Amino acid sequence: MPTQKVQHVVKHHRPALVIGAVVGLILIIGFVYYELSSTPSTPIVAKASAAEMVEFIANDRGLAKLPDVQQKQLLDEWQRHLSDAKARDELKAFIKDMNEATRKDFVNALLRRLKKSFLDDAKKFATLSSSAEKSTYCRQKLVEGRDQALQFKDLAVLFKTNSGTRSDDVQQWVMENTTAEERAIGEPYVDALKRVREQVKKEERAPTTAPGK
């Protein structure tokens, strides 16, 4: 196209180009403003109230928007904070009067995080080569799950959903809310946990024999 014709086309369409650029800039600014205004600040666990923690976790622009490592760090820190009876009582009081929509979002957010943690454990399990290593790993995870259940037993009923509250129920929820690829990773781990759990139960039921007899 000749240079003069190009210049004529550009001159003719310049107002539209300018308007388009301005509109694009406004949209970008609006998007950035929306992102900043609608994304809650990450709470400081030691200072945050139970309401602030629950609402941040339940908000789909809260916990879920943090990088995976930061999600884990925040929840681990909150779990340690909840080892204090006063903190647990505050959480129980808030959850008791919480509306159902927030309760559902909160529980689902925790279940999604549990799913991620469970699949990470399953991937770690898959890297172990010997049966002894796999058995030891499963026993360790069962102990961790039992200790957590004991720590938060007074909160368990408040988190009860259709999937239940026991570790078996949570594992079932995880397996029902996964892709085929994720199930292929998780099922061998679930089966191994069940076998080890049964073995532990047998060991606990077995009568003890006094030394020297």
Coordinates of C-alpha atoms in Angstrom, one line a residue:
M1 CA 0.0 0.0 0.0
P2 CA 1.5 3.4 -0.9
T3 CA 2.8 5.6 1.9
Q4 CA 0.3 8.4 1.3
K5 CA -2.6 6.0 1.4
V6 CA -1.3 4.4 4.7
Q7 CA -1.1 7.9 6.2
H8 CA -4.6 8.7 5.1
V9 CA -6.0 5.5 6.7
V10 CA -4.2 6.1 9.9
K11 CA -5.3 9.7 10.1
H12 CA -8.9 8.7 9.3
H13 CA -9.0 6.0 12.0
R14 CA -6.9 7.9 14.6
P15 CA -9.9 9.0 16.7
A16 CA -11.2 5.4 16.9
L17 CA -7.7 4.2 17.8
V18 CA -7.4 6.7 20.6
I19 CA -10.8 5.9 21.9
G20 CA -10.0 2.2 21.8
A21 CA -6.8 2.8 23.7
V22 CA -8.5 4.9 26.4
V23 CA -11.3 2.3 26.8
G24 CA -8.7 -0.4 27.1
L25 CA -6.8 1.5 29.7
I26 CA -10.0 2.1 31.7
L27 CA -10.8 -1.6 31.6
I28 CA -7.3 -2.5 32.8
I29 CA -7.5 0.1 35.6
G30 CA -11.0 -1.2 36.6
F31 CA -9.8 -4.8 36.6
V32 CA -6.8 -4.0 38.8
Y33 CA -9.0 -1.9 41.2
Y34 CA -11.5 -4.8 41.4
E35 CA -8.7 -7.3 42.1
L36 CA -7.3 -5.1 44.9
S37 CA -10.6 -4.2 46.4
S38 CA -12.2 -7.6 46.4
T39 CA -9.2 -9.6 47.5
P40 CA -9.0 -9.7 51.4
S41 CA -5.8 -9.2 53.2
T42 CA -4.1 -12.3 54.5
P43 CA -4.8 -12.3 58.3
I44 CA -2.0 -12.5 60.9
V45 CA -3.0 -15.6 62.8
A46 CA -1.8 -14.5 66.2
K47 CA -3.9 -11.3 66.0
A48 CA -6.8 -12.3 63.8
S49 CA -10.2 -13.2 65.3
A50 CA -12.0 -16.5 64.5
A51 CA -14.4 -14.6 62.3
E52 CA -11.5 -13.1 60.2
M53 CA -9.9 -16.5 59.8
V54 CA -13.1 -18.3 58.8
E55 CA -14.1 -15.5 56.4
F56 CA -10.7 -15.4 54.7
I57 CA -10.7 -19.2 54.3
A58 CA -14.3 -19.3 53.0
N59 CA -13.7 -16.4 50.5
D60 CA -12.9 -17.7 47.1
R61 CA -10.4 -14.8 46.7
G62 CA -8.8 -15.5 50.1
L63 CA -7.0 -18.7 50.9
A64 CA -7.5 -20.2 47.5
K65 CA -5.6 -17.3 45.9
L66 CA -2.5 -17.8 47.9
P67 CA 0.4 -19.9 46.6
D68 CA 0.3 -23.5 47.8
V69 CA 3.2 -23.1 50.2
Q70 CA 1.6 -20.0 51.8
Q71 CA -1.8 -21.8 52.1
K72 CA -0.1 -24.7 54.0
Q73 CA 1.9 -22.3 56.2
L74 CA -1.2 -20.3 57.2
L75 CA -3.3 -23.4 58.0
D76 CA -0.5 -25.0 59.9
E77 CA 0.0 -21.8 61.9
W78 CA -3.8 -21.6 62.6
Q79 CA -3.8 -25.3 63.7
R80 CA -1.1 -24.5 66.2
H81 CA -3.0 -21.4 67.4
L82 CA -6.1 -23.6 67.9
S83 CA -4.3 -25.8 70.4
D84 CA -5.2 -23.0 72.8
A85 CA -8.6 -23.8 74.4
K86 CA -9.6 -20.1 74.4
A87 CA -9.0 -19.9 70.6
R88 CA -11.1 -23.0 70.0
D89 CA -13.9 -21.7 72.2
E90 CA -13.9 -18.5 70.1
L91 CA -14.0 -20.5 66.9
K92 CA -16.9 -22.7 68.2
A93 CA -18.9 -19.7 69.2
F94 CA -18.5 -18.0 65.8
I95 CA -19.3 -21.2 63.8
K96 CA -22.4 -21.9 65.9
D97 CA -24.1 -18.7 64.6
M98 CA -22.5 -18.7 61.1
N99 CA -24.8 -18.6 58.1
E100 CA -25.1 -21.7 56.1
A101 CA -23.6 -20.2 52.9
T102 CA -20.4 -19.2 54.7
R103 CA -20.3 -22.5 56.6
K104 CA -20.5 -24.4 53.3
D105 CA -17.8 -22.3 51.6
F106 CA -15.6 -22.7 54.7
V107 CA -15.9 -26.5 54.9
N108 CA -15.4 -26.9 51.1
A109 CA -12.3 -24.7 51.2
L110 CA -10.8 -26.9 54.0
L111 CA -11.8 -30.1 52.1
R112 CA -10.1 -28.9 49.0
R113 CA -7.0 -28.2 51.0
L114 CA -7.2 -31.7 52.6
K115 CA -7.5 -33.1 49.1
K116 CA -4.3 -31.4 48.0
S117 CA -2.5 -32.6 51.2
F118 CA -3.9 -36.1 50.7
L119 CA -2.7 -36.3 47.1
D120 CA 0.7 -35.0 48.0
D121 CA 1.0 -37.8 50.6
A122 CA -0.2 -40.3 48.0
K123 CA 2.5 -39.1 45.6
K124 CA 5.1 -39.4 48.4
F125 CA 3.9 -42.9 49.1
A126 CA 4.2 -43.9 45.5
T127 CA 7.9 -43.0 45.5
L128 CA 8.7 -45.5 48.3
S129 CA 10.2 -48.7 47.1
S130 CA 10.0 -51.3 49.9
S131 CA 7.0 -52.7 51.7
A132 CA 8.6 -51.8 55.1
E133 CA 9.0 -48.1 54.0
K134 CA 5.4 -48.0 52.9
S135 CA 4.1 -49.6 56.1
T136 CA 6.1 -47.2 58.2
Y137 CA 4.9 -44.2 56.2
C138 CA 1.2 -45.3 56.6
R139 CA 1.6 -45.8 60.3
Q140 CA 3.1 -42.3 60.7
K141 CA 0.2 -40.8 58.7
L142 CA -2.4 -42.7 60.8
V143 CA -0.8 -41.5 64.0
E144 CA -0.8 -37.9 62.7
G145 CA -4.5 -38.2 61.7
R146 CA -5.4 -39.6 65.1
D147 CA -3.6 -36.9 67.0
Q148 CA -5.3 -34.2 65.0
A149 CA -8.7 -35.8 65.5
L150 CA -8.1 -35.9 69.3
Q151 CA -6.9 -32.3 69.3
F152 CA -10.0 -31.0 67.5
K153 CA -12.6 -33.5 68.7
D154 CA -14.6 -30.8 70.4
L155 CA -14.8 -29.0 67.0
A156 CA -15.5 -32.0 64.8
V157 CA -19.3 -31.8 65.1
L158 CA -19.3 -28.2 63.9
F159 CA -17.5 -29.2 60.7
K160 CA -19.8 -32.2 60.0
T161 CA -21.0 -32.4 56.4
N162 CA -22.5 -35.1 54.2
S163 CA -18.9 -36.5 53.9
G164 CA -18.8 -37.0 57.7
T165 CA -16.0 -36.1 60.1
R166 CA -13.9 -39.3 60.4
S167 CA -10.6 -39.6 58.5
D168 CA -12.2 -42.5 56.5
D169 CA -15.1 -40.2 55.5
V170 CA -12.7 -37.4 54.4
Q171 CA -10.7 -39.9 52.3
Q172 CA -14.0 -41.1 50.7
W173 CA -14.9 -37.5 49.9
V174 CA -11.5 -37.0 48.4
M175 CA -11.7 -40.0 46.2
E176 CA -15.2 -39.0 45.1
N177 CA -14.1 -35.5 44.1
T178 CA -11.1 -36.4 42.0
T179 CA -10.2 -36.9 38.4
A180 CA -9.4 -40.3 37.0
E181 CA -5.7 -39.4 37.0
E182 CA -5.9 -38.3 40.7
R183 CA -7.8 -41.5 41.7
A184 CA -5.0 -43.6 40.0
I185 CA -2.6 -41.8 42.4
G186 CA -4.8 -42.0 45.5
E187 CA -6.3 -45.4 45.4
P188 CA -3.2 -47.4 46.1
Y189 CA -2.5 -45.2 49.1
V190 CA -6.0 -45.5 50.4
D191 CA -5.8 -49.3 50.1
A192 CA -2.4 -49.3 51.9
L193 CA -3.8 -47.1 54.7
K194 CA -6.8 -49.5 55.2
R195 CA -4.4 -52.6 55.4
V196 CA -2.2 -50.9 57.9
R197 CA -5.1 -49.6 60.0
E198 CA -6.5 -53.2 60.2
Q199 CA -3.1 -54.5 61.2
V200 CA -2.8 -51.8 63.9
K201 CA -6.2 -52.8 65.3
K202 CA -5.2 -56.4 65.5
E203 CA -2.0 -55.5 67.3
E204 CA -4.0 -53.4 69.8
R205 CA -6.5 -56.2 70.4
A206 CA -3.8 -58.8 70.9
P207 CA -3.2 -59.8 74.5
T208 CA 0.1 -58.8 76.0
T209 CA 2.3 -61.4 77.5
A210 CA 4.2 -60.5 80.7
P211 CA 8.1 -60.7 80.4
G212 CA 9.5 -64.1 81.3
K213 CA 6.3 -66.1 80.7

